[in-house]
Amino acid sequence: MPNKKPGPVWVVAEQNEGAVEVVSLQLLGRARQLADELGAACEAVVMGSEVEAAAGELVAAGADRVFAAQSSALDIYQPAAYPEIVCSLALEHRPDILLLGSTCMGRELAPLVAARLNTGLAAHCTGLELDAEGRLKQQVPAYGGLMSIVCPEKRPQMATVARGVFQTPEPDGSRSGEVVAVTVPDMADPPVRTLEIVKRPPAGIALEDSCVVVSGGAGAGGPEGWEMMRELSAALNAALGCTRPVVDEGWASPETMIGQSGKMICPQVYIGVGLSGEQQHMVGITGARLMAAVNCDPKSPVFDQVDIGIVEDCRTFLPVLIEKIKAFRREKQGE
């Protein structure tokens, strides 16, 4: 560890209608661990129109201090004000590590902040560790595997991480922390205005929240085969995800893609059907207790990554499996 006392570990937290987003709580849980290893403080920044409750959530999740910027002008993400607030605070308090969620807001805010602070940024990280010198080692998917990135000189060390990479910490209501009110810059005439927000409810079970996930690949063969994937997920009361080829073919929406350029999931049970197990997809699955796969190729790399492997054409196997599941459910209901 370096002799110089490191600066704090920061999380720029995202809130929605006063409640902290899950990804921010997960990041704060990991930030707390990193801060303890470094012997540093764990702090958070939150911005919005009503942030008192969010600040309390962040303290309960592990923050020693929360910088709270509250104004009606910050109710919706503002690409002019948010970077200015974060950069001003960072220049004053000198965090050693600065983490953001890989969300719509985070993916825009993080590079804006990094450019203004003249530092590096590792995007879509799947792991955050400290090396022997106390530097942040950031794991990112690359070249069919994982690559570690270290920023040796520039500070803060910045990274974005998707929801599901880390566990959500249990809140501790007995924790105490400092909440610091932040002066909000004048937003009388912002260069970008949000005119309307249209919310579309997600179809089916959300991937990030489901205990069981079925993920289908190009082996479905077409829309009819993909319909069997839907039947299987419905029979299991599971969320349905997919690989990129499925999205490219138009069988499923981009919101259901799992992996490097999609969503990160942490289910109890994962079932991959008709997919090869390429790293770009499999990197999106963390902490699953049981993993199974169905593929007609016995040499498919997916079988090296799962607990249960079934060598069969999914279009032949799925109708049998679906009927067995339905029969089991009928039998249980009749008891």
Short mmCIF file of C-alpha atoms in Angstrom, two decimals:
data_model
loop_
_atom_site.label_atom_id
_atom_site.label_comp_id
_atom_site.label_asym_id
_atom_site.label_seq_id
_atom_site.Cartn_x
_atom_site.Cartn_y
_atom_site.Cartn_z
CA MET A 1 0.00 0.00 0.00
CA PRO A 2 1.22 3.53 -0.72
CA ASN A 3 2.41 5.62 2.21
CA LYS A 4 0.26 8.58 1.21
CA LYS A 5 -3.22 8.36 2.68
CA PRO A 6 -5.60 7.79 -0.23
CA GLY A 7 -8.53 10.06 -0.95
CA PRO A 8 -12.10 8.84 -0.44
CA VAL A 9 -13.89 6.30 -2.58
CA TRP A 10 -16.89 7.93 -4.24
CA VAL A 11 -20.11 6.77 -5.83
CA VAL A 12 -22.17 9.17 -7.93
CA ALA A 13 -25.57 7.79 -6.97
CA GLU A 14 -28.61 7.83 -9.20
CA GLN A 15 -32.06 8.32 -7.74
CA ASN A 16 -35.53 8.10 -9.20
CA GLU A 17 -38.41 9.91 -7.48
CA GLY A 18 -36.38 10.06 -4.28
CA ALA A 19 -35.35 6.39 -4.17
CA VAL A 20 -31.77 5.33 -4.88
CA GLU A 21 -31.38 3.07 -7.90
CA VAL A 22 -30.31 -0.49 -7.10
CA VAL A 23 -27.11 -0.24 -9.14
CA SER A 24 -25.98 2.72 -7.02
CA LEU A 25 -26.57 0.78 -3.80
CA GLN A 26 -24.62 -2.16 -5.22
CA LEU A 27 -21.76 0.15 -6.17
CA LEU A 28 -21.80 1.70 -2.71
CA GLY A 29 -21.53 -1.74 -1.14
CA ARG A 30 -18.41 -2.44 -3.18
CA ALA A 31 -17.07 1.08 -2.57
CA ARG A 32 -17.41 0.50 1.17
CA GLN A 33 -15.27 -2.64 0.88
CA LEU A 34 -12.63 -0.89 -1.23
CA ALA A 35 -12.54 2.06 1.19
CA ASP A 36 -12.04 -0.27 4.16
CA GLU A 37 -9.16 -2.00 2.35
CA LEU A 38 -7.55 1.35 1.61
CA GLY A 39 -8.22 2.85 5.04
CA ALA A 40 -10.19 5.63 3.32
CA ALA A 41 -13.63 7.18 3.62
CA CYS A 42 -16.58 6.01 1.54
CA GLU A 43 -18.67 8.89 0.19
CA ALA A 44 -21.50 9.50 -2.27
CA VAL A 45 -22.91 12.29 -4.40
CA VAL A 46 -26.64 12.47 -5.10
CA MET A 47 -28.56 15.05 -7.12
CA GLY A 48 -32.27 15.65 -7.54
CA SER A 49 -35.30 17.65 -6.45
CA GLU A 50 -35.95 15.66 -3.25
CA VAL A 51 -32.84 13.88 -1.99
CA GLU A 52 -33.19 13.72 1.80
CA ALA A 53 -34.52 10.16 1.77
CA ALA A 54 -31.96 9.12 -0.83
CA ALA A 55 -29.14 10.52 1.31
CA GLY A 56 -30.40 8.44 4.25
CA GLU A 57 -30.45 5.32 2.06
CA LEU A 58 -26.87 5.93 1.03
CA VAL A 59 -25.69 6.33 4.62
CA ALA A 60 -27.49 3.10 5.59
CA ALA A 61 -25.80 1.35 2.64
CA GLY A 62 -22.31 2.35 3.78
CA ALA A 63 -21.56 6.01 3.01
CA ASP A 64 -19.66 8.01 5.63
CA ARG A 65 -20.60 11.28 3.95
CA VAL A 66 -23.16 12.22 1.29
CA PHE A 67 -22.98 15.36 -0.83
CA ALA A 68 -26.61 16.22 -1.58
CA ALA A 69 -27.43 18.67 -4.38
CA GLN A 70 -31.13 19.51 -4.14
CA SER A 71 -33.08 21.68 -6.56
CA SER A 72 -36.24 21.38 -8.65
CA ALA A 73 -33.98 22.05 -11.66
CA LEU A 74 -32.23 18.71 -10.95
CA ASP A 75 -35.40 16.62 -10.91
CA ILE A 76 -34.40 15.20 -14.30
CA TYR A 77 -30.82 14.53 -15.36
CA GLN A 78 -29.26 17.72 -16.75
CA PRO A 79 -26.16 17.19 -18.94
CA ALA A 80 -24.96 20.74 -18.14
CA ALA A 81 -25.52 20.88 -14.37
CA TYR A 82 -24.70 17.31 -13.27
CA PRO A 83 -21.10 17.25 -14.60
CA GLU A 84 -20.46 20.73 -13.20
CA ILE A 85 -21.60 19.70 -9.73
CA VAL A 86 -19.63 16.43 -9.70
CA CYS A 87 -16.44 18.00 -11.08
CA SER A 88 -16.59 20.94 -8.67
CA LEU A 89 -16.92 18.58 -5.71
CA ALA A 90 -14.20 16.25 -7.02
CA LEU A 91 -11.72 19.10 -7.46
CA GLU A 92 -12.39 20.24 -3.90
CA HIS A 93 -12.40 16.88 -2.11
CA ARG A 94 -10.04 14.84 -4.33
CA PRO A 95 -11.56 11.34 -4.37
CA ASP A 96 -9.14 8.54 -5.23
CA ILE A 97 -11.84 6.39 -6.87
CA LEU A 98 -15.08 7.55 -8.51
CA LEU A 99 -17.74 5.00 -9.54
CA LEU A 100 -20.95 5.39 -11.53
CA GLY A 101 -23.66 3.00 -12.68
CA SER A 102 -23.60 1.89 -16.30
CA THR A 103 -27.05 3.34 -16.91
CA CYS A 104 -28.39 5.79 -19.48
CA MET A 105 -27.37 8.63 -17.18
CA GLY A 106 -24.06 7.11 -16.09
CA ARG A 107 -22.91 6.30 -19.61
CA GLU A 108 -23.25 9.98 -20.53
CA LEU A 109 -22.21 11.56 -17.25
CA ALA A 110 -19.06 9.48 -16.66
CA PRO A 111 -17.12 10.50 -19.81
CA LEU A 112 -18.13 14.12 -19.36
CA VAL A 113 -16.70 14.09 -15.84
CA ALA A 114 -13.59 12.14 -16.84
CA ALA A 115 -12.79 14.57 -19.66
CA ARG A 116 -13.16 17.62 -17.40
CA LEU A 117 -11.01 16.05 -14.68
CA ASN A 118 -8.44 14.92 -17.25
CA THR A 119 -8.49 11.33 -16.05
CA GLY A 120 -9.17 7.87 -17.45
CA LEU A 121 -12.41 5.89 -17.46
CA ALA A 122 -13.00 2.14 -17.67
CA ALA A 123 -16.53 1.43 -18.93
CA HIS A 124 -18.82 -1.54 -18.27
CA CYS A 125 -16.53 -3.14 -15.68
CA THR A 126 -17.33 -6.62 -14.42
CA GLY A 127 -14.95 -6.51 -11.46
CA LEU A 128 -13.18 -3.99 -9.21
CA GLU A 129 -10.20 -5.00 -7.08
CA LEU A 130 -7.12 -3.37 -5.54
CA ASP A 131 -3.66 -4.37 -6.67
CA ALA A 132 -0.61 -4.72 -4.40
CA GLU A 133 0.02 -0.96 -4.60
CA GLY A 134 -3.54 -0.01 -3.69
CA ARG A 135 -4.50 0.97 -7.23
CA LEU A 136 -7.92 0.14 -8.63
CA LYS A 137 -7.76 -2.88 -10.94
CA GLN A 138 -10.74 -2.71 -13.26
CA GLN A 139 -11.84 -5.80 -15.17
CA VAL A 140 -13.55 -5.31 -18.53
CA PRO A 141 -14.61 -7.83 -21.21
CA ALA A 142 -12.23 -7.75 -24.18
CA TYR A 143 -11.01 -10.08 -26.95
CA GLY A 144 -13.22 -12.93 -25.85
CA GLY A 145 -12.02 -12.75 -22.24
CA LEU A 146 -11.35 -10.30 -19.44
CA MET A 147 -8.73 -7.56 -19.38
CA SER A 148 -7.51 -5.69 -16.30
CA ILE A 149 -7.01 -1.92 -16.49
CA VAL A 150 -4.99 0.12 -13.99
CA CYS A 151 -4.70 3.92 -14.02
CA PRO A 152 -1.18 4.47 -12.56
CA GLU A 153 -1.08 8.26 -12.31
CA LYS A 154 -4.34 10.11 -13.00
CA ARG A 155 -6.92 10.60 -10.26
CA PRO A 156 -9.68 9.91 -9.64
CA GLN A 157 -9.70 6.38 -10.99
CA MET A 158 -13.08 6.14 -12.70
CA ALA A 159 -15.27 3.21 -13.70
CA THR A 160 -18.84 2.46 -14.69
CA VAL A 161 -20.47 -0.81 -13.59
CA ALA A 162 -23.82 -2.29 -14.58
CA ARG A 163 -26.53 -3.45 -12.21
CA GLY A 164 -26.09 -7.04 -11.09
CA VAL A 165 -22.29 -7.16 -11.02
CA PHE A 166 -22.21 -6.71 -7.24
CA GLN A 167 -24.61 -7.77 -4.51
CA THR A 168 -27.00 -5.24 -2.99
CA PRO A 169 -25.86 -4.52 0.59
CA GLU A 170 -28.23 -4.97 3.49
CA PRO A 171 -29.15 -1.51 4.82
CA ASP A 172 -27.98 -0.70 8.33
CA GLY A 173 -30.34 1.84 9.85
CA SER A 174 -28.06 2.26 12.85
CA ARG A 175 -25.26 3.80 10.77
CA SER A 176 -24.63 7.50 11.07
CA GLY A 177 -23.13 9.71 8.40
CA GLU A 178 -22.75 13.33 7.43
CA VAL A 179 -25.04 14.86 4.80
CA VAL A 180 -23.54 17.96 3.18
CA ALA A 181 -25.81 20.36 1.28
CA VAL A 182 -24.30 21.33 -2.09
CA THR A 183 -24.79 24.68 -3.80
CA VAL A 184 -26.56 24.15 -7.12
CA PRO A 185 -25.42 26.25 -10.11
CA ASP A 186 -27.86 28.61 -11.79
CA MET A 187 -30.10 26.69 -14.21
CA ALA A 188 -32.19 29.60 -15.45
CA ASP A 189 -31.44 28.91 -19.11
CA PRO A 190 -30.09 25.36 -19.58
CA PRO A 191 -28.85 24.54 -23.10
CA VAL A 192 -30.78 21.23 -23.06
CA ARG A 193 -34.33 20.86 -21.76
CA THR A 194 -36.38 17.73 -21.15
CA LEU A 195 -39.81 18.36 -22.63
CA GLU A 196 -41.48 15.04 -21.90
CA ILE A 197 -40.81 11.65 -20.35
CA VAL A 198 -42.66 8.66 -21.75
CA LYS A 199 -42.52 5.56 -19.55
CA ARG A 200 -43.03 2.16 -21.12
CA PRO A 201 -43.68 -0.69 -18.70
CA PRO A 202 -41.36 -3.67 -19.26
CA ALA A 203 -42.83 -6.72 -20.94
CA GLY A 204 -42.83 -9.85 -18.78
CA ILE A 205 -40.52 -10.36 -15.81
CA ALA A 206 -37.55 -8.00 -15.48
CA LEU A 207 -34.25 -9.78 -16.13
CA GLU A 208 -32.44 -8.05 -13.27
CA ASP A 209 -35.07 -9.10 -10.71
CA SER A 210 -35.82 -12.70 -11.70
CA CYS A 211 -34.52 -15.69 -9.74
CA VAL A 212 -34.75 -17.85 -12.88
CA VAL A 213 -33.59 -16.71 -16.31
CA VAL A 214 -33.96 -18.52 -19.62
CA SER A 215 -31.65 -17.16 -22.31
CA GLY A 216 -32.06 -18.15 -25.95
CA GLY A 217 -29.65 -17.98 -28.84
CA ALA A 218 -29.57 -18.35 -32.60
CA GLY A 219 -30.13 -22.10 -32.20
CA ALA A 220 -33.84 -21.30 -31.91
CA GLY A 221 -33.71 -21.21 -35.71
CA GLY A 222 -36.45 -18.68 -36.27
CA PRO A 223 -39.58 -17.01 -34.85
CA GLU A 224 -41.30 -20.36 -34.28
CA GLY A 225 -38.36 -21.68 -32.33
CA TRP A 226 -38.21 -18.44 -30.35
CA GLU A 227 -41.86 -18.88 -29.43
CA MET A 228 -40.85 -22.11 -27.68
CA MET A 229 -38.36 -20.09 -25.65
CA ARG A 230 -41.25 -17.89 -24.56
CA GLU A 231 -43.29 -20.97 -23.61
CA LEU A 232 -40.41 -22.37 -21.55
CA SER A 233 -39.88 -19.11 -19.67
CA ALA A 234 -43.61 -18.83 -19.00
CA ALA A 235 -43.80 -22.43 -17.75
CA LEU A 236 -40.91 -21.74 -15.35
CA ASN A 237 -42.20 -18.28 -14.37
CA ALA A 238 -38.79 -17.06 -15.54
CA ALA A 239 -37.47 -13.98 -17.29
CA LEU A 240 -36.50 -14.42 -20.94
CA GLY A 241 -33.18 -13.06 -22.16
CA CYS A 242 -31.19 -13.49 -25.34
CA THR A 243 -27.89 -13.14 -27.17
CA ARG A 244 -27.04 -10.49 -29.78
CA PRO A 245 -27.84 -12.67 -32.86
CA VAL A 246 -31.42 -13.01 -31.59
CA VAL A 247 -31.75 -9.21 -31.42
CA ASP A 248 -30.15 -8.84 -34.84
CA GLU A 249 -32.71 -11.26 -36.29
CA GLY A 250 -35.54 -9.27 -34.72
CA TRP A 251 -36.90 -12.12 -32.61
CA ALA A 252 -36.44 -10.18 -29.35
CA SER A 253 -35.94 -6.57 -28.28
CA PRO A 254 -32.52 -5.10 -27.38
CA GLU A 255 -33.73 -4.62 -23.78
CA THR A 256 -33.60 -8.39 -23.28
CA MET A 257 -30.00 -8.87 -24.40
CA ILE A 258 -27.61 -10.24 -21.76
CA GLY A 259 -23.87 -9.69 -21.82
CA GLN A 260 -21.12 -7.24 -22.58
CA SER A 261 -23.33 -4.81 -24.48
CA GLY A 262 -26.54 -5.83 -22.72
CA LYS A 263 -27.72 -6.44 -19.18
CA MET A 264 -25.95 -8.02 -16.23
CA ILE A 265 -27.95 -10.61 -14.32
CA CYS A 266 -27.47 -12.50 -11.06
CA PRO A 267 -30.16 -15.23 -10.99
CA GLN A 268 -30.30 -18.32 -8.84
CA VAL A 269 -30.88 -20.46 -11.95
CA TYR A 270 -29.71 -19.74 -15.50
CA ILE A 271 -30.74 -21.87 -18.50
CA GLY A 272 -29.01 -21.18 -21.81
CA VAL A 273 -30.81 -22.65 -24.81
CA GLY A 274 -29.44 -22.82 -28.34
CA LEU A 275 -26.46 -20.59 -27.60
CA SER A 276 -22.73 -21.29 -27.88
CA GLY A 277 -21.56 -19.65 -24.65
CA GLU A 278 -19.39 -16.92 -26.14
CA GLN A 279 -17.69 -14.70 -23.56
CA GLN A 280 -19.56 -11.59 -24.76
CA HIS A 281 -22.77 -13.20 -23.48
CA MET A 282 -21.55 -15.25 -20.52
CA VAL A 283 -19.79 -12.27 -18.92
CA GLY A 284 -23.27 -10.88 -18.23
CA ILE A 285 -24.10 -13.70 -15.79
CA THR A 286 -22.70 -13.34 -12.28
CA GLY A 287 -23.21 -15.45 -9.19
CA ALA A 288 -25.77 -17.95 -10.57
CA ARG A 289 -26.14 -20.91 -8.20
CA LEU A 290 -27.10 -23.35 -10.97
CA MET A 291 -26.39 -23.09 -14.69
CA ALA A 292 -27.71 -25.40 -17.40
CA ALA A 293 -27.43 -25.40 -21.18
CA VAL A 294 -29.05 -27.09 -24.17
CA ASN A 295 -27.03 -27.25 -27.41
CA CYS A 296 -26.81 -29.75 -30.25
CA ASP A 297 -23.02 -29.39 -30.52
CA PRO A 298 -21.22 -31.50 -27.87
CA LYS A 299 -18.08 -29.37 -28.37
CA SER A 300 -19.87 -26.09 -27.70
CA PRO A 301 -17.90 -23.93 -25.21
CA VAL A 302 -21.08 -23.36 -23.22
CA PHE A 303 -20.72 -26.85 -21.73
CA ASP A 304 -17.44 -25.82 -20.09
CA GLN A 305 -19.25 -23.08 -18.19
CA VAL A 306 -22.41 -24.75 -16.85
CA ASP A 307 -23.29 -27.32 -14.19
CA ILE A 308 -25.71 -29.31 -16.37
CA GLY A 309 -25.32 -29.82 -20.11
CA ILE A 310 -27.87 -31.37 -22.47
CA VAL A 311 -26.66 -32.27 -25.99
CA GLU A 312 -29.79 -32.01 -28.12
CA ASP A 313 -31.41 -29.77 -30.71
CA CYS A 314 -33.43 -27.31 -28.63
CA ARG A 315 -36.27 -27.41 -31.17
CA THR A 316 -36.66 -31.13 -30.42
CA PHE A 317 -35.93 -30.97 -26.71
CA LEU A 318 -38.01 -27.93 -25.67
CA PRO A 319 -41.50 -29.28 -26.50
CA VAL A 320 -40.77 -32.34 -24.34
CA LEU A 321 -39.36 -30.25 -21.50
CA ILE A 322 -42.24 -27.78 -21.58
CA GLU A 323 -44.82 -30.58 -21.44
CA LYS A 324 -42.98 -32.23 -18.53
CA ILE A 325 -42.96 -28.94 -16.60
CA LYS A 326 -46.66 -28.37 -17.26
CA ALA A 327 -47.48 -31.93 -16.19
CA PHE A 328 -45.47 -31.48 -12.99
CA ARG A 329 -47.33 -28.26 -12.21
CA ARG A 330 -50.71 -29.90 -12.82
CA GLU A 331 -49.73 -32.76 -10.53
CA LYS A 332 -48.62 -30.38 -7.77
CA GLN A 333 -51.82 -28.36 -8.06
CA GLY A 334 -53.88 -31.54 -7.78
CA GLU A 335 -52.28 -32.55 -4.48
#
